[in-house]
């Protein structure tokens, strides 16, 4: 009985730390100065922790249900920073106000916010996360509103997940739609970098998707020259090692294409080449001191890597990217990566939010993996978040920098 009382007390204290830490934060920390021209992230950066996140709320729910193990795990999860998503508003002024509010919260805690801009027209190829601005003009006004809200506060902006890797040319769109998408992304990158203290990263998919040369050319056409770099693995499950290798190749290919007359995307060695051959190609074609774009990795759910259906299990379309079972949260968010081109590990996708109602190519509506209907894209899924926490690699612990 005594051990049970202790467990209850510790769990309650853990949840309270996450939910109420604002009471101990120093008031109105000085806003971070506008970064220098390279917009780099200091290795000691602490990213913004939402003290009232869904994970924190789940910790309270679990605690009230007497589930002390999951309550503790959720409190641990909630102590780590997760990106804040901005999906568009009817009135741009509402976007400016929401971003300004995020800046105020982050400043009080002495932290750097990470924001996802997710409102490009025709986003997600009109699939699970369909939506976005009605047209390019509306989108530009929304980006302007976002920039106003950021102002002079250093802010990491993850600009349009799937915006380039899944641009119209790769999902049945027209040439005109592709041209518009590239203009929208490049215009947004330029606006954010010139009119705010944003450190902007563009979409580069992940290591098991577009080949290196294709992705590098998309980044060039999408305005990488006006951004800090690119991001990888948002809402996906590829391993850190594969992503670092792929990101390094993409960065080098961007340099090669921009500095080699007549070069084409097909020239670059890609992630599907034998590793030694690819390394040799880049050694021969890219100087060791080349000025390369940097990248960040979404490690929110890749602790155990991608899912492979069990032997003997077959689906018409396995949809390995969509709510795969048995996954775990990955490397904790940090700007101290030890890899020169890797600016940060971030949790961009919110652990516990569904990827969509997956049917694996069956008639549905149930997901055959779970025998039930998955929550809609972005819907909260307690069973999933409990599993992600239990399977965390490395094992979950409390973040000691809840307040920066």
Short mmCIF file of N, CA and C in Angstrom, two decimals, residues 69-211:
data_model
loop_
_atom_site.label_atom_id
_atom_site.label_comp_id
_atom_site.label_asym_id
_atom_site.label_seq_id
_atom_site.Cartn_x
_atom_site.Cartn_y
_atom_site.Cartn_z
N UNK A 69 1.07 4.15 -14.49
CA UNK A 69 2.19 3.91 -15.40
C UNK A 69 2.05 4.78 -16.64
N UNK A 70 0.88 4.76 -17.29
CA UNK A 70 0.69 5.57 -18.48
C UNK A 70 0.69 7.06 -18.15
N UNK A 71 0.16 7.42 -16.99
CA UNK A 71 0.15 8.83 -16.58
C UNK A 71 1.57 9.37 -16.49
N UNK A 72 2.45 8.58 -15.91
CA UNK A 72 3.84 9.00 -15.81
C UNK A 72 4.48 9.11 -17.19
N UNK A 73 4.22 8.12 -18.04
CA UNK A 73 4.78 8.15 -19.39
C UNK A 73 4.29 9.36 -20.17
N UNK A 74 3.00 9.69 -20.01
CA UNK A 74 2.46 10.85 -20.72
C UNK A 74 3.04 12.16 -20.17
N UNK A 75 3.26 12.23 -18.87
CA UNK A 75 3.89 13.41 -18.29
C UNK A 75 5.31 13.57 -18.82
N UNK A 76 6.03 12.45 -18.92
CA UNK A 76 7.37 12.50 -19.51
C UNK A 76 7.31 12.98 -20.95
N UNK A 77 6.40 12.42 -21.72
CA UNK A 77 6.26 12.80 -23.13
C UNK A 77 5.94 14.29 -23.25
N UNK A 78 5.03 14.75 -22.40
CA UNK A 78 4.59 16.15 -22.47
C UNK A 78 5.67 17.14 -22.08
N UNK A 79 6.72 16.69 -21.46
CA UNK A 79 7.78 17.60 -21.05
C UNK A 79 8.73 17.94 -22.20
N UNK A 80 8.56 17.28 -23.35
CA UNK A 80 9.43 17.51 -24.50
C UNK A 80 8.76 18.42 -25.52
N UNK A 81 9.54 19.23 -26.23
CA UNK A 81 8.96 20.20 -27.18
C UNK A 81 8.41 19.54 -28.44
N UNK A 82 7.26 20.00 -28.87
CA UNK A 82 6.62 19.55 -30.10
C UNK A 82 6.24 20.79 -30.90
N UNK A 83 6.37 20.72 -32.22
CA UNK A 83 6.05 21.86 -33.07
C UNK A 83 4.58 22.25 -32.95
N UNK A 84 4.33 23.53 -33.16
CA UNK A 84 2.97 24.07 -33.18
C UNK A 84 2.56 24.25 -34.63
N UNK A 85 1.41 23.70 -35.01
CA UNK A 85 0.97 23.71 -36.40
C UNK A 85 0.03 24.89 -36.66
N UNK A 86 0.28 25.58 -37.77
CA UNK A 86 -0.56 26.68 -38.23
C UNK A 86 -1.16 26.28 -39.57
N UNK A 87 -2.48 26.09 -39.59
CA UNK A 87 -3.16 25.49 -40.74
C UNK A 87 -4.03 26.47 -41.52
N UNK A 88 -3.93 27.74 -41.24
CA UNK A 88 -4.74 28.70 -41.96
C UNK A 88 -5.93 29.16 -41.15
N UNK A 89 -6.31 30.42 -41.35
CA UNK A 89 -7.47 30.99 -40.69
C UNK A 89 -8.26 31.82 -41.70
N UNK A 90 -9.54 32.04 -41.42
CA UNK A 90 -10.37 32.83 -42.33
C UNK A 90 -9.87 34.27 -42.41
N UNK A 91 -9.40 34.79 -41.30
CA UNK A 91 -8.90 36.16 -41.24
C UNK A 91 -7.40 36.13 -40.94
N UNK A 92 -6.55 36.65 -41.84
CA UNK A 92 -5.11 36.63 -41.59
C UNK A 92 -4.72 37.25 -40.25
N UNK A 93 -5.51 38.22 -39.78
CA UNK A 93 -5.19 38.84 -38.49
C UNK A 93 -5.23 37.82 -37.36
N UNK A 94 -6.07 36.80 -37.50
CA UNK A 94 -6.14 35.75 -36.48
C UNK A 94 -4.84 34.94 -36.46
N UNK A 95 -4.25 34.74 -37.63
CA UNK A 95 -2.97 34.04 -37.71
C UNK A 95 -1.88 34.85 -37.04
N UNK A 96 -1.84 36.15 -37.32
CA UNK A 96 -0.85 37.01 -36.68
C UNK A 96 -0.99 36.96 -35.16
N UNK A 97 -2.22 37.02 -34.69
CA UNK A 97 -2.46 37.00 -33.24
C UNK A 97 -2.05 35.67 -32.62
N UNK A 98 -2.36 34.56 -33.31
CA UNK A 98 -2.00 33.24 -32.78
C UNK A 98 -0.49 33.08 -32.72
N UNK A 99 0.22 33.54 -33.75
CA UNK A 99 1.67 33.44 -33.73
C UNK A 99 2.26 34.35 -32.67
N UNK A 100 1.72 35.56 -32.52
CA UNK A 100 2.22 36.46 -31.49
C UNK A 100 2.03 35.87 -30.09
N UNK A 101 0.91 35.17 -29.89
CA UNK A 101 0.65 34.52 -28.61
C UNK A 101 1.68 33.43 -28.35
N UNK A 102 2.01 32.66 -29.40
CA UNK A 102 3.05 31.63 -29.25
C UNK A 102 4.38 32.28 -28.87
N UNK A 103 4.71 33.40 -29.49
CA UNK A 103 5.96 34.07 -29.18
C UNK A 103 6.00 34.51 -27.71
N UNK A 104 4.88 35.00 -27.21
CA UNK A 104 4.83 35.43 -25.82
C UNK A 104 5.04 34.27 -24.87
N UNK A 105 4.39 33.16 -25.15
CA UNK A 105 4.55 31.97 -24.29
C UNK A 105 6.00 31.48 -24.32
N UNK A 106 6.58 31.41 -25.52
CA UNK A 106 7.96 30.93 -25.64
C UNK A 106 8.93 31.87 -24.93
N UNK A 107 8.70 33.18 -25.06
CA UNK A 107 9.58 34.15 -24.41
C UNK A 107 9.53 34.02 -22.89
N UNK A 108 8.33 33.81 -22.34
CA UNK A 108 8.20 33.65 -20.89
C UNK A 108 8.98 32.45 -20.39
N UNK A 109 9.09 31.43 -21.23
CA UNK A 109 9.80 30.22 -20.82
C UNK A 109 11.25 30.20 -21.31
N UNK A 110 11.67 31.26 -21.99
CA UNK A 110 13.04 31.33 -22.47
C UNK A 110 13.35 30.30 -23.54
N UNK A 111 12.38 30.04 -24.42
CA UNK A 111 12.52 28.97 -25.41
C UNK A 111 12.29 29.46 -26.83
N UNK A 112 12.74 28.67 -27.79
CA UNK A 112 12.59 28.98 -29.21
C UNK A 112 11.41 28.19 -29.78
N UNK A 113 10.41 28.87 -30.33
CA UNK A 113 9.28 28.13 -30.89
C UNK A 113 9.61 27.46 -32.21
N UNK A 114 8.98 26.32 -32.45
CA UNK A 114 9.03 25.63 -33.73
C UNK A 114 7.62 25.64 -34.30
N UNK A 115 7.44 26.24 -35.46
CA UNK A 115 6.12 26.38 -36.06
C UNK A 115 6.08 25.69 -37.42
N UNK A 116 4.98 25.01 -37.69
CA UNK A 116 4.76 24.38 -38.99
C UNK A 116 3.77 25.24 -39.76
N UNK A 117 4.17 25.72 -40.92
CA UNK A 117 3.27 26.44 -41.82
C UNK A 117 2.68 25.43 -42.78
N UNK A 118 1.36 25.21 -42.69
CA UNK A 118 0.72 24.12 -43.44
C UNK A 118 -0.59 24.63 -44.02
N UNK A 119 -0.48 25.40 -45.09
CA UNK A 119 -1.68 26.02 -45.64
C UNK A 119 -1.56 26.27 -47.15
N UNK A 120 -0.62 25.62 -47.81
CA UNK A 120 -0.44 25.86 -49.24
C UNK A 120 -1.66 25.33 -50.00
N UNK A 121 -2.09 26.01 -51.06
CA UNK A 121 -3.24 25.52 -51.84
C UNK A 121 -3.03 24.08 -52.31
N UNK A 122 -4.06 23.25 -52.14
CA UNK A 122 -3.99 21.85 -52.59
C UNK A 122 -3.06 20.99 -51.78
N UNK A 123 -2.85 21.33 -50.50
CA UNK A 123 -1.90 20.58 -49.69
C UNK A 123 -2.28 19.09 -49.62
N UNK A 124 -1.26 18.26 -49.43
CA UNK A 124 -1.42 16.81 -49.31
C UNK A 124 -2.14 16.21 -50.51
N UNK A 125 -1.99 16.86 -51.67
CA UNK A 125 -2.63 16.35 -52.90
C UNK A 125 -4.12 16.09 -52.68
N UNK A 126 -4.74 16.88 -51.81
CA UNK A 126 -6.16 16.76 -51.50
C UNK A 126 -6.53 15.39 -50.94
N UNK A 127 -5.61 14.80 -50.18
CA UNK A 127 -5.85 13.49 -49.58
C UNK A 127 -6.28 13.65 -48.11
N UNK A 128 -5.67 12.87 -47.19
CA UNK A 128 -6.12 12.83 -45.81
C UNK A 128 -6.12 14.20 -45.13
N UNK A 129 -5.09 15.00 -45.42
CA UNK A 129 -4.97 16.32 -44.79
C UNK A 129 -5.28 17.43 -45.78
N UNK A 130 -6.26 17.20 -46.64
CA UNK A 130 -6.61 18.17 -47.69
C UNK A 130 -7.02 19.49 -47.07
N UNK A 131 -6.86 20.54 -47.86
CA UNK A 131 -7.23 21.87 -47.41
C UNK A 131 -6.25 22.89 -47.93
N UNK A 132 -6.03 23.94 -47.17
CA UNK A 132 -5.10 24.98 -47.58
C UNK A 132 -5.81 26.20 -48.11
N UNK A 133 -5.03 27.22 -48.40
CA UNK A 133 -5.57 28.47 -48.93
C UNK A 133 -6.26 28.22 -50.27
N UNK A 134 -7.20 29.11 -50.60
CA UNK A 134 -7.98 28.94 -51.83
C UNK A 134 -7.17 29.20 -53.08
N UNK A 135 -6.17 30.06 -53.00
CA UNK A 135 -5.37 30.41 -54.18
C UNK A 135 -4.06 31.03 -53.73
N UNK A 136 -3.20 31.35 -54.70
CA UNK A 136 -1.87 31.88 -54.39
C UNK A 136 -1.93 33.22 -53.69
N UNK A 137 -2.87 34.05 -54.07
CA UNK A 137 -2.99 35.38 -53.45
C UNK A 137 -3.36 35.26 -51.98
N UNK A 138 -4.32 34.41 -51.70
CA UNK A 138 -4.74 34.19 -50.31
C UNK A 138 -3.59 33.60 -49.49
N UNK A 139 -2.83 32.71 -50.11
CA UNK A 139 -1.71 32.09 -49.41
C UNK A 139 -0.63 33.11 -49.08
N UNK A 140 -0.32 33.97 -50.03
CA UNK A 140 0.70 35.00 -49.79
C UNK A 140 0.28 35.92 -48.65
N UNK A 141 -1.00 36.27 -48.58
CA UNK A 141 -1.49 37.12 -47.49
C UNK A 141 -1.36 36.40 -46.15
N UNK A 142 -1.60 35.09 -46.15
CA UNK A 142 -1.49 34.31 -44.92
C UNK A 142 -0.03 34.23 -44.46
N UNK A 143 0.89 34.03 -45.38
CA UNK A 143 2.32 34.00 -45.04
C UNK A 143 2.75 35.35 -44.47
N UNK A 144 2.27 36.44 -45.08
CA UNK A 144 2.57 37.76 -44.57
C UNK A 144 2.08 37.92 -43.13
N UNK A 145 0.89 37.40 -42.85
CA UNK A 145 0.34 37.46 -41.50
C UNK A 145 1.19 36.65 -40.52
N UNK A 146 1.67 35.51 -40.97
CA UNK A 146 2.53 34.67 -40.13
C UNK A 146 3.82 35.40 -39.81
N UNK A 147 4.42 36.03 -40.83
CA UNK A 147 5.66 36.77 -40.64
C UNK A 147 5.47 37.91 -39.63
N UNK A 148 4.35 38.60 -39.72
CA UNK A 148 4.07 39.69 -38.77
C UNK A 148 4.02 39.17 -37.35
N UNK A 149 3.43 38.01 -37.15
CA UNK A 149 3.34 37.44 -35.81
C UNK A 149 4.69 37.00 -35.26
N UNK A 150 5.58 36.57 -36.15
CA UNK A 150 6.93 36.15 -35.73
C UNK A 150 7.76 37.36 -35.33
N UNK A 151 7.71 38.39 -36.17
CA UNK A 151 8.46 39.60 -35.88
C UNK A 151 9.94 39.34 -35.71
N UNK A 152 10.51 39.86 -34.62
CA UNK A 152 11.96 39.78 -34.40
C UNK A 152 12.36 38.62 -33.50
N UNK A 153 11.45 37.69 -33.28
CA UNK A 153 11.74 36.54 -32.42
C UNK A 153 12.27 35.37 -33.25
N UNK A 154 13.39 34.83 -32.83
CA UNK A 154 13.92 33.65 -33.54
C UNK A 154 12.89 32.53 -33.47
N UNK A 155 12.52 32.00 -34.65
CA UNK A 155 11.50 30.97 -34.74
C UNK A 155 11.88 29.99 -35.85
N UNK A 156 11.86 28.72 -35.55
CA UNK A 156 12.06 27.71 -36.58
C UNK A 156 10.73 27.52 -37.32
N UNK A 157 10.76 27.66 -38.64
CA UNK A 157 9.55 27.46 -39.45
C UNK A 157 9.76 26.27 -40.38
N UNK A 158 8.97 25.25 -40.17
CA UNK A 158 8.92 24.08 -41.05
C UNK A 158 7.86 24.41 -42.11
N UNK A 159 8.32 24.74 -43.30
CA UNK A 159 7.44 25.30 -44.32
C UNK A 159 6.84 24.21 -45.21
N UNK A 160 5.59 23.93 -45.01
CA UNK A 160 4.75 23.08 -45.86
C UNK A 160 5.25 21.63 -46.01
N UNK A 161 5.02 20.80 -44.99
CA UNK A 161 5.29 19.36 -45.14
C UNK A 161 4.61 18.81 -46.39
N UNK A 162 5.34 18.02 -47.15
CA UNK A 162 4.89 17.42 -48.42
C UNK A 162 4.72 18.47 -49.52
N UNK A 163 5.06 19.73 -49.25
CA UNK A 163 4.83 20.78 -50.22
C UNK A 163 5.64 20.64 -51.49
N UNK A 164 6.83 20.04 -51.39
CA UNK A 164 7.67 19.83 -52.58
C UNK A 164 7.73 18.36 -52.96
N UNK A 165 8.00 17.48 -52.01
CA UNK A 165 8.12 16.06 -52.34
C UNK A 165 6.82 15.49 -52.91
N UNK A 166 5.68 16.04 -52.46
CA UNK A 166 4.38 15.61 -52.96
C UNK A 166 3.70 16.78 -53.67
N UNK A 167 4.47 17.51 -54.44
CA UNK A 167 3.93 18.63 -55.20
C UNK A 167 3.11 18.11 -56.37
N UNK A 168 2.32 18.96 -57.04
CA UNK A 168 1.36 18.48 -58.05
C UNK A 168 1.95 17.57 -59.12
N UNK A 169 3.19 17.78 -59.51
CA UNK A 169 3.79 16.94 -60.55
C UNK A 169 3.87 15.48 -60.15
N UNK A 170 3.79 15.21 -58.84
CA UNK A 170 3.95 13.84 -58.35
C UNK A 170 2.64 13.25 -57.83
N UNK A 171 1.53 13.92 -58.14
CA UNK A 171 0.25 13.34 -57.74
C UNK A 171 -0.84 13.70 -58.75
N UNK A 172 -0.47 13.69 -60.02
CA UNK A 172 -1.47 13.87 -61.07
C UNK A 172 -1.84 15.29 -61.40
N UNK A 173 -1.09 16.27 -60.90
CA UNK A 173 -1.38 17.67 -61.20
C UNK A 173 -0.86 18.09 -62.56
N UNK A 174 -1.22 19.30 -62.94
CA UNK A 174 -0.81 19.85 -64.23
C UNK A 174 0.52 20.59 -64.10
N UNK A 175 1.13 20.88 -65.25
CA UNK A 175 2.37 21.66 -65.25
C UNK A 175 2.14 23.04 -64.65
N UNK A 176 0.98 23.63 -64.94
CA UNK A 176 0.67 24.95 -64.39
C UNK A 176 0.56 24.89 -62.87
N UNK A 177 -0.06 23.84 -62.34
CA UNK A 177 -0.17 23.70 -60.89
C UNK A 177 1.20 23.52 -60.25
N UNK A 178 2.08 22.78 -60.93
CA UNK A 178 3.43 22.60 -60.40
C UNK A 178 4.17 23.93 -60.35
N UNK A 179 4.06 24.71 -61.41
CA UNK A 179 4.71 26.02 -61.45
C UNK A 179 4.19 26.92 -60.34
N UNK A 180 2.88 26.88 -60.13
CA UNK A 180 2.28 27.69 -59.05
C UNK A 180 2.80 27.25 -57.69
N UNK A 181 2.88 25.94 -57.46
CA UNK A 181 3.34 25.44 -56.17
C UNK A 181 4.77 25.90 -55.89
N UNK A 182 5.65 25.78 -56.87
CA UNK A 182 7.03 26.19 -56.67
C UNK A 182 7.12 27.69 -56.37
N UNK A 183 6.30 28.47 -57.05
CA UNK A 183 6.28 29.92 -56.81
C UNK A 183 5.74 30.23 -55.42
N UNK A 184 4.73 29.49 -54.99
CA UNK A 184 4.15 29.71 -53.66
C UNK A 184 5.15 29.42 -52.55
N UNK A 185 5.86 28.30 -52.69
CA UNK A 185 6.83 27.92 -51.66
C UNK A 185 8.01 28.88 -51.65
N UNK A 186 8.55 29.19 -52.82
CA UNK A 186 9.70 30.09 -52.87
C UNK A 186 9.33 31.48 -52.39
N UNK A 187 8.13 31.94 -52.74
CA UNK A 187 7.69 33.24 -52.27
C UNK A 187 7.52 33.28 -50.76
N UNK A 188 7.01 32.19 -50.20
CA UNK A 188 6.82 32.12 -48.75
C UNK A 188 8.17 32.12 -48.03
N UNK A 189 9.13 31.36 -48.54
CA UNK A 189 10.45 31.32 -47.92
C UNK A 189 11.09 32.70 -47.90
N UNK A 190 11.01 33.40 -49.03
CA UNK A 190 11.60 34.73 -49.12
C UNK A 190 10.90 35.71 -48.18
N UNK A 191 9.59 35.67 -48.14
CA UNK A 191 8.83 36.57 -47.28
C UNK A 191 9.17 36.36 -45.81
N UNK A 192 9.21 35.11 -45.38
CA UNK A 192 9.48 34.81 -43.98
C UNK A 192 10.89 35.20 -43.58
N UNK A 193 11.85 34.92 -44.43
CA UNK A 193 13.24 35.24 -44.10
C UNK A 193 13.51 36.74 -44.13
N UNK A 194 12.87 37.45 -45.06
CA UNK A 194 13.14 38.89 -45.19
C UNK A 194 12.35 39.73 -44.19
N UNK A 195 11.17 39.27 -43.79
CA UNK A 195 10.28 40.11 -42.99
C UNK A 195 10.15 39.64 -41.55
N UNK A 196 10.89 38.62 -41.17
CA UNK A 196 10.83 38.15 -39.79
C UNK A 196 12.15 37.49 -39.43
N UNK A 197 12.25 37.06 -38.18
CA UNK A 197 13.46 36.37 -37.71
C UNK A 197 13.32 34.86 -37.86
N UNK A 198 12.51 34.42 -38.80
CA UNK A 198 12.30 32.99 -39.01
C UNK A 198 13.55 32.32 -39.57
N UNK A 199 13.80 31.12 -39.10
CA UNK A 199 14.79 30.23 -39.69
C UNK A 199 13.99 29.17 -40.46
N UNK A 200 14.01 29.26 -41.77
CA UNK A 200 13.06 28.52 -42.61
C UNK A 200 13.71 27.26 -43.19
N UNK A 201 12.95 26.18 -43.13
CA UNK A 201 13.36 24.91 -43.74
C UNK A 201 12.27 24.46 -44.71
N UNK A 202 12.69 23.98 -45.89
CA UNK A 202 11.76 23.54 -46.93
C UNK A 202 11.63 22.01 -46.92
N UNK A 203 10.56 21.53 -47.49
CA UNK A 203 10.26 20.10 -47.52
C UNK A 203 11.21 19.33 -48.43
N UNK A 204 11.79 18.25 -47.90
CA UNK A 204 12.62 17.35 -48.71
C UNK A 204 12.21 15.90 -48.52
N UNK A 205 10.96 15.65 -48.13
CA UNK A 205 10.47 14.28 -48.05
C UNK A 205 11.24 13.45 -47.04
N UNK A 206 11.69 12.28 -47.47
CA UNK A 206 12.49 11.41 -46.60
C UNK A 206 13.32 10.46 -47.44
N UNK A 207 14.11 9.66 -46.78
CA UNK A 207 15.14 8.86 -47.45
C UNK A 207 14.60 7.69 -48.26
N UNK A 208 13.34 7.34 -48.10
CA UNK A 208 12.76 6.22 -48.86
C UNK A 208 11.77 6.72 -49.91
N UNK A 209 11.95 7.96 -50.37
CA UNK A 209 10.97 8.56 -51.28
C UNK A 209 11.68 9.07 -52.52
N UNK A 210 11.61 10.37 -52.79
CA UNK A 210 12.23 10.93 -53.99
C UNK A 210 13.74 10.69 -53.97
N UNK A 211 14.32 10.38 -55.15
CA UNK A 211 15.76 10.19 -55.15
C UNK A 211 16.47 11.53 -54.97
#
